[in-house]
mmCIF file of C-alpha atoms (C1' of nucleotides) in Angstrom:
data_model
loop_
_atom_site.group_PDB
_atom_site.id
_atom_site.type_symbol
_atom_site.label_atom_id
_atom_site.label_comp_id
_atom_site.label_asym_id
_atom_site.label_seq_id
_atom_site.Cartn_x
_atom_site.Cartn_y
_atom_site.Cartn_z
ATOM 1 C CA MET A 1 -37.871 17.408 8.420
ATOM 2 C CA LYS A 2 -39.855 20.379 7.146
ATOM 3 C CA PRO A 3 -38.641 21.569 3.739
ATOM 4 C CA PRO A 4 -40.416 24.911 3.897
ATOM 5 C CA GLN A 5 -38.453 27.205 6.152
ATOM 6 C CA PRO A 6 -38.228 30.968 6.359
ATOM 7 C CA LEU A 7 -34.484 30.432 6.499
ATOM 8 C CA SER A 8 -32.963 32.978 8.772
ATOM 9 C CA LEU A 9 -29.453 31.899 9.568
ATOM 10 C CA ASP A 10 -27.379 34.116 11.782
ATOM 11 C CA ARG A 11 -23.605 34.012 12.065
ATOM 12 C CA TYR A 12 -23.686 31.120 14.498
ATOM 13 C CA ASP A 13 -25.764 28.908 12.245
ATOM 14 C CA GLN A 14 -23.580 29.754 9.294
ATOM 15 C CA ARG A 15 -20.436 28.824 11.180
ATOM 16 C CA ILE A 16 -22.016 25.575 12.286
ATOM 17 C CA LEU A 17 -22.898 24.653 8.717
ATOM 18 C CA GLU A 18 -19.426 25.493 7.495
ATOM 19 C CA LEU A 19 -17.707 23.493 10.196
ATOM 20 C CA ILE A 20 -19.813 20.350 10.019
ATOM 21 C CA GLN A 21 -19.390 20.293 6.263
ATOM 22 C CA GLN A 22 -15.667 20.039 6.865
ATOM 23 C CA GLU A 23 -15.689 17.919 10.010
ATOM 24 C CA GLY A 24 -18.863 15.938 10.108
ATOM 25 C CA ARG A 25 -17.936 14.144 13.295
ATOM 26 C CA ILE A 26 -16.786 17.114 15.323
ATOM 27 C CA SER A 27 -17.990 16.966 18.905
ATOM 28 C CA ASN A 28 -20.566 19.448 20.065
ATOM 29 C CA GLN A 29 -18.139 20.797 22.611
ATOM 30 C CA GLU A 30 -15.479 21.639 20.088
ATOM 31 C CA LEU A 31 -18.087 22.971 17.709
ATOM 32 C CA ALA A 32 -19.374 25.239 20.447
ATOM 33 C CA GLU A 33 -15.866 26.421 21.228
ATOM 34 C CA ARG A 34 -15.105 27.225 17.617
ATOM 35 C CA ILE A 35 -18.249 29.221 16.993
ATOM 36 C CA GLY A 36 -17.942 31.049 20.287
ATOM 37 C CA LEU A 37 -20.988 29.723 22.066
ATOM 38 C CA SER A 38 -21.489 27.405 25.023
ATOM 39 C CA PRO A 39 -22.368 23.770 24.319
ATOM 40 C CA SER A 40 -26.051 24.069 25.192
ATOM 41 C CA PRO A 41 -27.214 26.599 22.633
ATOM 42 C CA CYS A 42 -24.793 25.147 20.095
ATOM 43 C CA LEU A 43 -26.383 21.739 20.318
ATOM 44 C CA ARG A 44 -29.841 23.258 20.186
ATOM 45 C CA ARG A 45 -28.952 25.039 16.980
ATOM 46 C CA LEU A 46 -27.436 21.954 15.442
ATOM 47 C CA ARG A 47 -30.539 19.929 16.232
ATOM 48 C CA ALA A 48 -32.744 22.671 14.824
ATOM 49 C CA LEU A 49 -30.760 22.661 11.598
ATOM 50 C CA GLU A 50 -31.159 18.905 11.375
ATOM 51 C CA GLU A 51 -34.877 19.072 12.076
ATOM 52 C CA SER A 52 -35.397 21.815 9.531
ATOM 53 C CA GLY A 53 -34.044 19.555 6.823
ATOM 54 C CA LEU A 54 -31.191 21.874 5.989
ATOM 55 C CA ILE A 55 -28.786 19.197 7.138
ATOM 56 C CA LEU A 56 -29.717 16.154 5.120
ATOM 57 C CA GLY A 57 -27.428 13.749 6.929
ATOM 58 C CA TYR A 58 -23.837 12.776 7.547
ATOM 59 C CA ARG A 59 -21.515 10.687 5.442
ATOM 60 C CA ALA A 60 -18.112 9.169 5.817
ATOM 61 C CA LEU A 61 -15.911 9.729 2.789
ATOM 62 C CA VAL A 62 -14.301 6.520 1.686
ATOM 63 C CA ASP A 63 -11.310 6.393 -0.636
ATOM 64 C CA ALA A 64 -12.707 4.594 -3.662
ATOM 65 C CA ARG A 65 -9.246 4.043 -5.069
ATOM 66 C CA GLN A 66 -8.137 2.039 -2.076
ATOM 67 C CA LEU A 67 -11.228 -0.095 -2.453
ATOM 68 C CA GLY A 68 -10.142 -1.026 -5.947
ATOM 69 C CA TYR A 69 -12.205 1.414 -7.974
ATOM 70 C CA ARG A 70 -9.459 2.773 -10.145
ATOM 71 C CA LEU A 71 -11.610 4.034 -12.994
ATOM 72 C CA MET A 72 -14.165 6.797 -12.903
ATOM 73 C CA ALA A 73 -16.216 7.755 -15.915
ATOM 74 C CA LEU A 74 -18.929 10.184 -16.907
ATOM 75 C CA VAL A 75 -21.508 8.432 -19.022
ATOM 76 C CA HIS A 76 -23.926 10.435 -21.103
ATOM 77 C CA ILE A 77 -27.185 8.740 -21.946
ATOM 78 C CA SER A 78 -29.729 9.633 -24.586
ATOM 79 C CA MET A 79 -33.210 8.164 -24.650
ATOM 80 C CA ASP A 80 -35.206 7.451 -27.764
ATOM 81 C CA ARG A 81 -38.676 8.296 -26.503
ATOM 82 C CA HIS A 82 -39.158 10.893 -23.844
ATOM 83 C CA THR A 83 -42.074 9.485 -21.901
ATOM 84 C CA PRO A 84 -42.308 9.687 -18.123
ATOM 85 C CA GLU A 85 -42.511 5.902 -17.902
ATOM 86 C CA ARG A 86 -39.258 5.468 -19.781
ATOM 87 C CA PHE A 87 -37.530 7.954 -17.568
ATOM 88 C CA ALA A 88 -38.873 6.472 -14.374
ATOM 89 C CA ASN A 89 -37.871 3.004 -15.438
ATOM 90 C CA PHE A 90 -34.401 4.106 -16.415
ATOM 91 C CA GLU A 91 -33.867 5.864 -13.134
ATOM 92 C CA ARG A 92 -35.020 2.862 -11.171
ATOM 93 C CA GLN A 93 -32.741 0.490 -13.032
ATOM 94 C CA VAL A 94 -29.771 2.769 -12.724
ATOM 95 C CA ALA A 95 -30.358 3.311 -9.025
ATOM 96 C CA ALA A 96 -30.019 -0.423 -8.543
ATOM 97 C CA LEU A 97 -26.459 -0.408 -9.855
ATOM 98 C CA PRO A 98 -24.053 0.286 -7.005
ATOM 99 C CA GLN A 99 -21.321 1.407 -9.389
ATOM 100 C CA VAL A 100 -23.444 4.382 -10.421
ATOM 101 C CA GLN A 101 -22.469 7.060 -7.953
ATOM 102 C CA GLU A 102 -24.581 9.844 -9.363
ATOM 103 C CA CYS A 103 -27.392 10.313 -11.856
ATOM 104 C CA LEU A 104 -28.344 13.740 -13.151
ATOM 105 C CA MET A 105 -31.042 14.580 -15.655
ATOM 106 C CA ILE A 106 -29.539 17.329 -17.762
ATOM 107 C CA THR A 107 -30.218 19.591 -20.715
ATOM 108 C CA GLY A 108 -28.631 18.935 -24.073
ATOM 109 C CA GLN A 109 -29.852 18.142 -27.532
ATOM 110 C CA GLU A 110 -28.237 14.759 -27.641
ATOM 111 C CA VAL A 111 -28.174 13.886 -23.968
ATOM 112 C CA ASP A 112 -30.756 13.225 -21.259
ATOM 113 C CA TYR A 113 -28.722 11.929 -18.342
ATOM 114 C CA GLN A 114 -25.209 12.037 -17.029
ATOM 115 C CA LEU A 115 -24.086 9.186 -14.828
ATOM 116 C CA LYS A 116 -20.951 9.176 -12.740
ATOM 117 C CA ILE A 117 -19.695 5.663 -12.385
ATOM 118 C CA ARG A 118 -16.870 3.944 -10.530
ATOM 119 C CA VAL A 119 -15.484 0.634 -11.676
ATOM 120 C CA GLU A 120 -12.341 -1.373 -11.098
ATOM 121 C CA ASP A 121 -10.968 -1.083 -14.613
ATOM 122 C CA MET A 122 -11.875 -1.076 -18.286
ATOM 123 C CA ASP A 123 -13.229 -4.573 -18.014
ATOM 124 C CA GLY A 124 -15.600 -3.528 -15.321
ATOM 125 C CA TYR A 125 -16.596 -0.523 -17.345
ATOM 126 C CA GLN A 126 -17.349 -2.625 -20.385
ATOM 127 C CA GLN A 127 -19.364 -5.084 -18.368
ATOM 128 C CA LEU A 128 -21.384 -2.424 -16.636
ATOM 129 C CA LEU A 129 -22.165 -0.683 -19.875
ATOM 130 C CA LEU A 130 -22.988 -3.661 -22.050
ATOM 131 C CA GLN A 131 -24.706 -5.791 -19.476
ATOM 132 C CA HIS A 132 -26.547 -3.266 -17.364
ATOM 133 C CA ILE A 133 -26.892 0.139 -18.963
ATOM 134 C CA THR A 134 -27.235 -0.324 -22.707
ATOM 135 C CA PRO A 135 -29.955 -2.973 -22.276
ATOM 136 C CA ILE A 136 -32.251 -0.625 -20.374
ATOM 137 C CA GLU A 137 -35.342 0.041 -22.427
ATOM 138 C CA GLY A 138 -35.263 3.379 -24.168
ATOM 139 C CA VAL A 139 -31.518 3.929 -24.053
ATOM 140 C CA SER A 140 -30.568 4.908 -27.568
ATOM 141 C CA GLY A 141 -27.142 6.384 -27.142
ATOM 142 C CA VAL A 142 -24.240 6.157 -24.750
ATOM 143 C CA HIS A 143 -21.117 8.270 -24.758
ATOM 144 C CA SER A 144 -18.442 8.234 -22.103
ATOM 145 C CA ASN A 145 -15.663 10.461 -20.880
ATOM 146 C CA PHE A 146 -13.109 9.048 -18.507
ATOM 147 C CA VAL A 147 -11.820 10.950 -15.531
ATOM 148 C CA LEU A 148 -8.083 11.415 -15.859
ATOM 149 C CA ARG A 149 -7.776 13.112 -12.498
ATOM 150 C CA PRO A 150 -10.294 14.233 -9.926
ATOM 151 C CA VAL A 151 -8.908 17.662 -9.131
ATOM 152 C CA PHE A 152 -11.399 18.020 -6.307
ATOM 153 C CA GLU A 153 -14.732 16.572 -5.289
ATOM 154 C CA ASN A 154 -17.192 16.669 -2.438
ATOM 155 C CA ARG A 155 -16.807 20.284 -1.634
ATOM 156 C CA GLY A 156 -19.138 21.845 0.836
ATOM 157 C CA VAL A 157 -21.927 24.130 -0.213
ATOM 158 C CA PRO A 158 -20.924 27.739 0.363
ATOM 159 C CA VAL A 159 -22.989 29.289 3.108
ATOM 160 C CA ALA A 160 -22.974 33.033 2.955
ATOM 161 C CA PRO A 161 -25.905 35.228 3.980
ATOM 162 C CA MET B 1 -2.627 8.207 6.912
ATOM 163 C CA LYS B 2 -0.728 5.586 4.990
ATOM 164 C CA PRO B 3 -2.049 5.169 1.459
ATOM 165 C CA PRO B 4 -0.260 1.880 0.822
ATOM 166 C CA GLN B 5 -2.198 -0.846 2.543
ATOM 167 C CA PRO B 6 -2.448 -4.587 1.946
ATOM 168 C CA LEU B 7 -6.175 -4.042 2.281
ATOM 169 C CA SER B 8 -7.711 -7.052 3.911
ATOM 170 C CA LEU B 9 -11.174 -6.165 5.019
ATOM 171 C CA ASP B 10 -13.243 -8.806 6.720
ATOM 172 C CA ARG B 11 -17.002 -8.744 7.095
ATOM 173 C CA TYR B 12 -16.842 -6.468 10.124
ATOM 174 C CA ASP B 13 -14.795 -3.823 8.366
ATOM 175 C CA GLN B 14 -17.049 -3.981 5.352
ATOM 176 C CA ARG B 15 -20.140 -3.491 7.462
ATOM 177 C CA ILE B 16 -18.511 -0.577 9.244
ATOM 178 C CA LEU B 17 -17.691 1.112 5.961
ATOM 179 C CA GLU B 18 -21.192 0.595 4.650
ATOM 180 C CA LEU B 19 -22.836 1.938 7.773
ATOM 181 C CA ILE B 20 -20.724 5.024 8.268
ATOM 182 C CA GLN B 21 -21.217 5.933 4.638
ATOM 183 C CA GLN B 22 -24.915 6.059 5.346
ATOM 184 C CA GLU B 23 -24.831 7.409 8.893
ATOM 185 C CA GLY B 24 -21.641 9.330 9.352
ATOM 186 C CA ARG B 25 -22.486 10.349 12.894
ATOM 187 C CA ILE B 26 -23.612 7.010 14.216
ATOM 188 C CA SER B 27 -22.339 6.365 17.723
ATOM 189 C CA ASN B 28 -19.758 3.682 18.236
ATOM 190 C CA GLN B 29 -22.137 1.805 20.469
ATOM 191 C CA GLU B 30 -24.858 1.548 17.882
ATOM 192 C CA LEU B 31 -22.313 0.778 15.196
ATOM 193 C CA ALA B 32 -20.980 -2.046 17.341
ATOM 194 C CA GLU B 33 -24.463 -3.363 17.916
ATOM 195 C CA ARG B 34 -25.320 -3.356 14.245
ATOM 196 C CA ILE B 35 -22.216 -5.168 13.115
ATOM 197 C CA GLY B 36 -22.460 -7.669 15.935
ATOM 198 C CA LEU B 37 -19.371 -6.777 17.895
ATOM 199 C CA SER B 38 -18.801 -5.159 21.265
ATOM 200 C CA PRO B 39 -17.892 -1.469 21.371
ATOM 201 C CA SER B 40 -14.195 -1.955 22.082
ATOM 202 C CA PRO B 41 -13.117 -3.879 18.983
ATOM 203 C CA CYS B 42 -15.566 -1.891 16.898
ATOM 204 C CA LEU B 43 -13.937 1.381 17.852
ATOM 205 C CA ARG B 44 -10.488 -0.101 17.281
ATOM 206 C CA ARG B 45 -11.470 -1.126 13.783
ATOM 207 C CA LEU B 46 -12.993 2.240 13.009
ATOM 208 C CA ARG B 47 -9.856 4.036 14.161
ATOM 209 C CA ALA B 48 -7.711 1.666 12.148
ATOM 210 C CA LEU B 49 -9.765 2.414 9.043
ATOM 211 C CA GLU B 50 -9.345 6.121 9.668
ATOM 212 C CA GLU B 51 -5.606 5.788 10.238
ATOM 213 C CA SER B 52 -5.162 3.686 7.128
ATOM 214 C CA GLY B 53 -6.561 6.507 5.035
ATOM 215 C CA LEU B 54 -9.436 4.445 3.757
ATOM 216 C CA ILE B 55 -11.799 6.781 5.544
ATOM 217 C CA LEU B 56 -10.908 10.216 4.254
ATOM 218 C CA GLY B 57 -13.149 12.139 6.595
ATOM 219 C CA TYR B 58 -16.709 12.964 7.498
ATOM 220 C CA ARG B 59 -19.083 15.478 5.976
ATOM 221 C CA ALA B 60 -22.475 16.848 6.746
ATOM 222 C CA LEU B 61 -24.731 16.986 3.710
ATOM 223 C CA VAL B 62 -26.367 20.364 3.395
ATOM 224 C CA ASP B 63 -29.407 20.978 1.229
ATOM 225 C CA ALA B 64 -28.084 23.417 -1.339
ATOM 226 C CA ARG B 65 -31.575 24.263 -2.524
ATOM 227 C CA GLN B 66 -32.627 25.519 0.871
ATOM 228 C CA LEU B 67 -29.540 27.687 0.934
ATOM 229 C CA GLY B 68 -30.679 29.394 -2.237
ATOM 230 C CA TYR B 69 -28.657 27.509 -4.809
ATOM 231 C CA ARG B 70 -31.435 26.659 -7.179
ATOM 232 C CA LEU B 71 -29.325 26.092 -10.275
ATOM 233 C CA MET B 72 -26.778 23.387 -10.865
ATOM 234 C CA ALA B 73 -24.778 23.158 -14.060
ATOM 235 C CA LEU B 74 -22.093 21.029 -15.615
ATOM 236 C CA VAL B 75 -19.549 23.225 -17.327
ATOM 237 C CA HIS B 76 -17.167 21.752 -19.854
ATOM 238 C CA ILE B 77 -13.924 23.594 -20.353
ATOM 239 C CA SER B 78 -11.440 23.338 -23.156
ATOM 240 C CA MET B 79 -7.948 24.795 -22.949
ATOM 241 C CA ASP B 80 -6.006 26.194 -25.846
ATOM 242 C CA ARG B 81 -2.519 25.094 -24.889
ATOM 243 C CA HIS B 82 -1.974 21.966 -22.888
ATOM 244 C CA THR B 83 0.956 22.901 -20.721
ATOM 245 C CA PRO B 84 1.265 21.849 -17.093
ATOM 246 C CA GLU B 85 1.471 25.474 -16.034
ATOM 247 C CA ARG B 86 -1.799 26.310 -17.704
ATOM 248 C CA PHE B 87 -3.507 23.398 -16.084
ATOM 249 C CA ALA B 88 -2.098 24.108 -12.658
ATOM 250 C CA ASN B 89 -3.105 27.729 -12.892
ATOM 251 C CA PHE B 90 -6.610 26.877 -14.052
ATOM 252 C CA GLU B 91 -7.086 24.417 -11.224
ATOM 253 C CA ARG B 92 -5.898 26.893 -8.659
ATOM 254 C CA GLN B 93 -8.192 29.632 -9.880
ATOM 255 C CA VAL B 94 -11.159 27.328 -10.060
ATOM 256 C CA ALA B 95 -10.518 25.947 -6.585
ATOM 257 C CA ALA B 96 -10.836 29.483 -5.273
ATOM 258 C CA LEU B 97 -14.427 29.755 -6.478
ATOM 259 C CA PRO B 98 -16.787 28.425 -3.818
ATOM 260 C CA GLN B 99 -19.554 27.850 -6.339
ATOM 261 C CA VAL B 100 -17.461 25.212 -8.068
ATOM 262 C CA GLN B 101 -18.383 22.032 -6.257
ATOM 263 C CA GLU B 102 -16.294 19.659 -8.309
ATOM 264 C CA CYS B 103 -13.535 19.776 -10.885
ATOM 265 C CA LEU B 104 -12.613 16.738 -12.936
ATOM 266 C CA MET B 105 -9.976 16.493 -15.627
ATOM 267 C CA ILE B 106 -11.524 14.296 -18.268
ATOM 268 C CA THR B 107 -10.902 12.770 -21.670
ATOM 269 C CA GLY B 108 -12.555 14.178 -24.777
ATOM 270 C CA GLN B 109 -11.408 15.725 -27.994
ATOM 271 C CA GLU B 110 -12.990 19.044 -27.271
ATOM 272 C CA VAL B 111 -13.000 19.051 -23.498
ATOM 273 C CA ASP B 112 -10.359 19.095 -20.774
ATOM 274 C CA TYR B 113 -12.343 19.676 -17.591
ATOM 275 C CA GLN B 114 -15.824 19.258 -16.283
ATOM 276 C CA LEU B 115 -16.911 21.533 -13.467
ATOM 277 C CA LYS B 116 -19.994 21.064 -11.371
ATOM 278 C CA ILE B 117 -21.242 24.410 -10.215
ATOM 279 C CA ARG B 118 -24.029 25.630 -7.979
ATOM 280 C CA VAL B 119 -25.446 29.120 -8.290
ATOM 281 C CA GLU B 120 -28.579 30.928 -7.223
ATOM 282 C CA ASP B 121 -30.009 31.445 -10.679
ATOM 283 C CA MET B 122 -29.163 32.284 -14.273
ATOM 284 C CA ASP B 123 -27.803 35.628 -13.230
ATOM 285 C CA GLY B 124 -25.395 33.986 -10.881
ATOM 286 C CA TYR B 125 -24.433 31.545 -13.571
ATOM 287 C CA GLN B 126 -23.727 34.272 -16.057
ATOM 288 C CA GLN B 127 -21.678 36.227 -13.566
ATOM 289 C CA LEU B 128 -19.626 33.249 -12.527
ATOM 290 C CA LEU B 129 -18.909 32.303 -16.086
ATOM 291 C CA LEU B 130 -18.129 35.702 -17.533
ATOM 292 C CA GLN B 131 -16.329 37.186 -14.570
ATOM 293 C CA HIS B 132 -14.465 34.252 -13.130
ATOM 294 C CA ILE B 133 -14.147 31.309 -15.471
ATOM 295 C CA THR B 134 -13.878 32.625 -19.011
ATOM 296 C CA PRO B 135 -11.143 35.094 -18.048
ATOM 297 C CA ILE B 136 -8.826 32.379 -16.766
ATOM 298 C CA GLU B 137 -5.776 32.189 -18.968
ATOM 299 C CA GLY B 138 -5.888 29.359 -21.429
ATOM 300 C CA VAL B 139 -9.624 28.786 -21.373
ATOM 301 C CA SER B 140 -10.644 28.630 -25.008
ATOM 302 C CA GLY B 141 -14.046 27.070 -24.874
ATOM 303 C CA VAL B 142 -16.927 26.749 -22.442
ATOM 304 C CA HIS B 143 -20.042 24.685 -22.878
ATOM 305 C CA SER B 144 -22.683 24.121 -20.226
ATOM 306 C CA ASN B 145 -25.428 21.654 -19.500
ATOM 307 C CA PHE B 146 -27.950 22.477 -16.822
ATOM 308 C CA VAL B 147 -29.182 19.972 -14.339
ATOM 309 C CA LEU B 148 -32.932 19.568 -14.674
ATOM 310 C CA ARG B 149 -33.172 17.153 -11.787
ATOM 311 C CA PRO B 150 -30.579 15.492 -9.595
ATOM 312 C CA VAL B 151 -31.983 11.953 -9.584
ATOM 313 C CA PHE B 152 -29.452 10.973 -6.961
ATOM 314 C CA GLU B 153 -26.078 12.149 -5.705
ATOM 315 C CA ASN B 154 -23.589 11.417 -2.971
ATOM 316 C CA ARG B 155 -23.963 7.695 -3.015
ATOM 317 C CA GLY B 156 -21.583 5.634 -0.992
ATOM 318 C CA VAL B 157 -18.827 3.654 -2.590
ATOM 319 C CA PRO B 158 -19.837 0.000 -2.824
ATOM 320 C CA VAL B 159 -17.744 -2.198 -0.550
ATOM 321 C CA ALA B 160 -18.160 -5.795 -1.527
ATOM 322 C CA PRO B 161 -14.940 -7.862 -1.866
ATOM 323 C "C1'" DA C 1 -38.210 56.117 29.688
ATOM 324 C "C1'" DC C 2 -40.095 52.246 31.595
ATOM 325 C "C1'" DG C 3 -42.086 47.661 31.896
ATOM 326 C "C1'" DT C 4 -43.357 43.431 29.528
ATOM 327 C "C1'" DC C 5 -42.486 39.440 27.162
ATOM 328 C "C1'" DA C 6 -40.632 36.085 23.860
ATOM 329 C "C1'" DG C 7 -36.549 34.024 22.557
ATOM 330 C "C1'" DA C 8 -31.881 32.794 23.413
ATOM 331 C "C1'" DT C 9 -27.999 31.892 26.450
ATOM 332 C "C1'" DG C 10 -25.115 29.649 30.131
ATOM 333 C "C1'" DG C 11 -24.556 26.585 33.873
ATOM 334 C "C1'" DC C 12 -25.546 22.531 36.192
ATOM 335 C "C1'" DA C 13 -26.761 17.588 37.169
ATOM 336 C "C1'" DT C 14 -27.557 13.381 35.048
ATOM 337 C "C1'" DA C 15 -27.192 10.088 31.467
ATOM 338 C "C1'" DA C 16 -24.742 8.258 27.708
ATOM 339 C "C1'" DT C 17 -20.634 7.603 25.251
ATOM 340 C "C1'" DC C 18 -15.759 7.203 24.451
ATOM 341 C "C1'" DT C 19 -11.234 5.429 25.527
ATOM 342 C "C1'" DG C 20 -7.392 2.828 27.407
ATOM 343 C "C1'" DC C 21 -6.162 -1.272 29.768
ATOM 344 C "C1'" DC C 22 -6.066 -6.165 30.845
ATOM 345 C "C1'" DA C 23 -7.350 -10.913 30.997
ATOM 346 C "C1'" DA C 24 -9.492 -14.382 28.206
ATOM 347 C "C1'" DC C 25 -10.256 -16.366 23.817
ATOM 348 C "C1'" DC C 26 -9.397 -18.224 19.086
ATOM 349 C "C1'" DC C 27 -6.733 -19.436 15.471
ATOM 350 C "C1'" DT C 28 -2.467 -21.207 13.280
ATOM 351 C "C1'" DG C 29 1.717 -23.642 13.044
ATOM 352 C "C1'" DA C 30 5.120 -26.384 15.105
ATOM 353 C "C1'" DT D 1 -0.435 -31.063 22.609
ATOM 354 C "C1'" DC D 2 1.659 -26.778 23.177
ATOM 355 C "C1'" DA D 3 3.176 -22.049 22.235
ATOM 356 C "C1'" DG D 4 2.359 -17.330 20.224
ATOM 357 C "C1'" DG D 5 0.203 -13.559 17.660
ATOM 358 C "C1'" DG D 6 -3.838 -11.349 17.034
ATOM 359 C "C1'" DT D 7 -8.495 -10.255 18.402
ATOM 360 C "C1'" DT D 8 -12.219 -9.960 21.589
ATOM 361 C "C1'" DG D 9 -15.038 -8.500 25.719
ATOM 362 C "C1'" DG D 10 -15.438 -6.213 30.001
ATOM 363 C "C1'" DC D 11 -14.316 -2.747 33.147
ATOM 364 C "C1'" DA D 12 -12.983 2.004 35.114
ATOM 365 C "C1'" DG D 13 -12.034 6.647 34.365
ATOM 366 C "C1'" DA D 14 -12.439 10.516 31.291
ATOM 367 C "C1'" DT D 15 -15.070 12.910 28.027
ATOM 368 C "C1'" DT D 16 -19.300 14.225 25.908
ATOM 369 C "C1'" DA D 17 -24.292 14.763 25.307
ATOM 370 C "C1'" DT D 18 -28.729 16.046 27.096
ATOM 371 C "C1'" DG D 19 -32.573 18.103 29.721
ATOM 372 C "C1'" DC D 20 -33.767 21.637 32.921
ATOM 373 C "C1'" DC D 21 -33.933 26.180 34.816
ATOM 374 C "C1'" DA D 22 -32.514 30.779 36.026
ATOM 375 C "C1'" DT D 23 -30.728 34.682 33.697
ATOM 376 C "C1'" DC D 24 -29.968 37.755 30.001
ATOM 377 C "C1'" DT D 25 -31.017 40.356 25.732
ATOM 378 C "C1'" DG D 26 -33.676 42.945 22.594
ATOM 379 C "C1'" DA D 27 -38.040 44.368 20.524
ATOM 380 C "C1'" DC D 28 -42.330 46.304 21.380
ATOM 381 C "C1'" DG D 29 -46.014 48.837 23.403
ATOM 382 C "C1'" DT D 30 -47.442 52.015 26.962
#
DNA sequence: ACGTCAGATGGCATAATCTGCCAACCCTGA
DNA sequence: TCAGGGTTGGCAGATTATGCCATCTGACGT
């Protein structure tokens, strides 16, 4: 897990990164086959990529809709006073809400954060907002956009030399 | 891959979903151990979850920063004429750009889509915008917010019923 | 041109894991 | 109490992962 890395990826490493971003559970044998290397060096490279911190981890993608989360919204938050304590507190509180899938601090004259949230329906949205987000100290404005259709999500990072 | 599912998840299934969202490459043996079941039924359940479509797939998380993508932006797009053809064409063109990590059709008086993009720097941003996004037919307005800090991303979907 | 050497590869043996099968078990309802 | 469906646990064979070592490749200096 060493963040600083000279970062010299040859074709093999690039192919590995591309493939495991698409098929995170591919076996080392098939991976090796697809990149045109034998299993031994392939596994060594994969492990090296993991150790280097370039591969942060593996996730299963779960269909939120099937779990009952039928509503996705982008919530823009503005804070009244821009002190580090306020920000830290906000981030901590928001991280404790499982419905908040993502939290980005962004630029914008009227906005400080964008949250991506998943809730069952409008009721859940209202509850989350009024009971858990608006009450956080320093939150002065909230504006939401609802997601009509996720055209695509969770795309892999492009890996080109 | 059958989207329609009565969806009755007991504690075991819930634990499986939680764990593989955190450790997508966990071995079946360890998974079984952690949920308190022997490997056989654990693997059967996992396969059933995959077959049911609840598990959409597995991904490796790659550190975009280490790959040189130091700038992340949220780009809001407005379209001039809201015809299905325009939308379909826009989505197709945008899907062909590897820097576009996410594309959501959203509500908003002035906005139709939000894109999440990753580029190396401001130069890359400018190029992407001027050469590939603005020219798409129907795009009438573009407004961007830059991500100052990704507080957190890629969280698992909560599975609680 | 030649030899040296570090780094990477491929193959092999062993260990670990996956996978399919079957008997045993636990509910539930009659 | 007695079926019967559904689920579990264990086992054997197949597949995969892992560590080790000899070999190969390419860069460098002589």
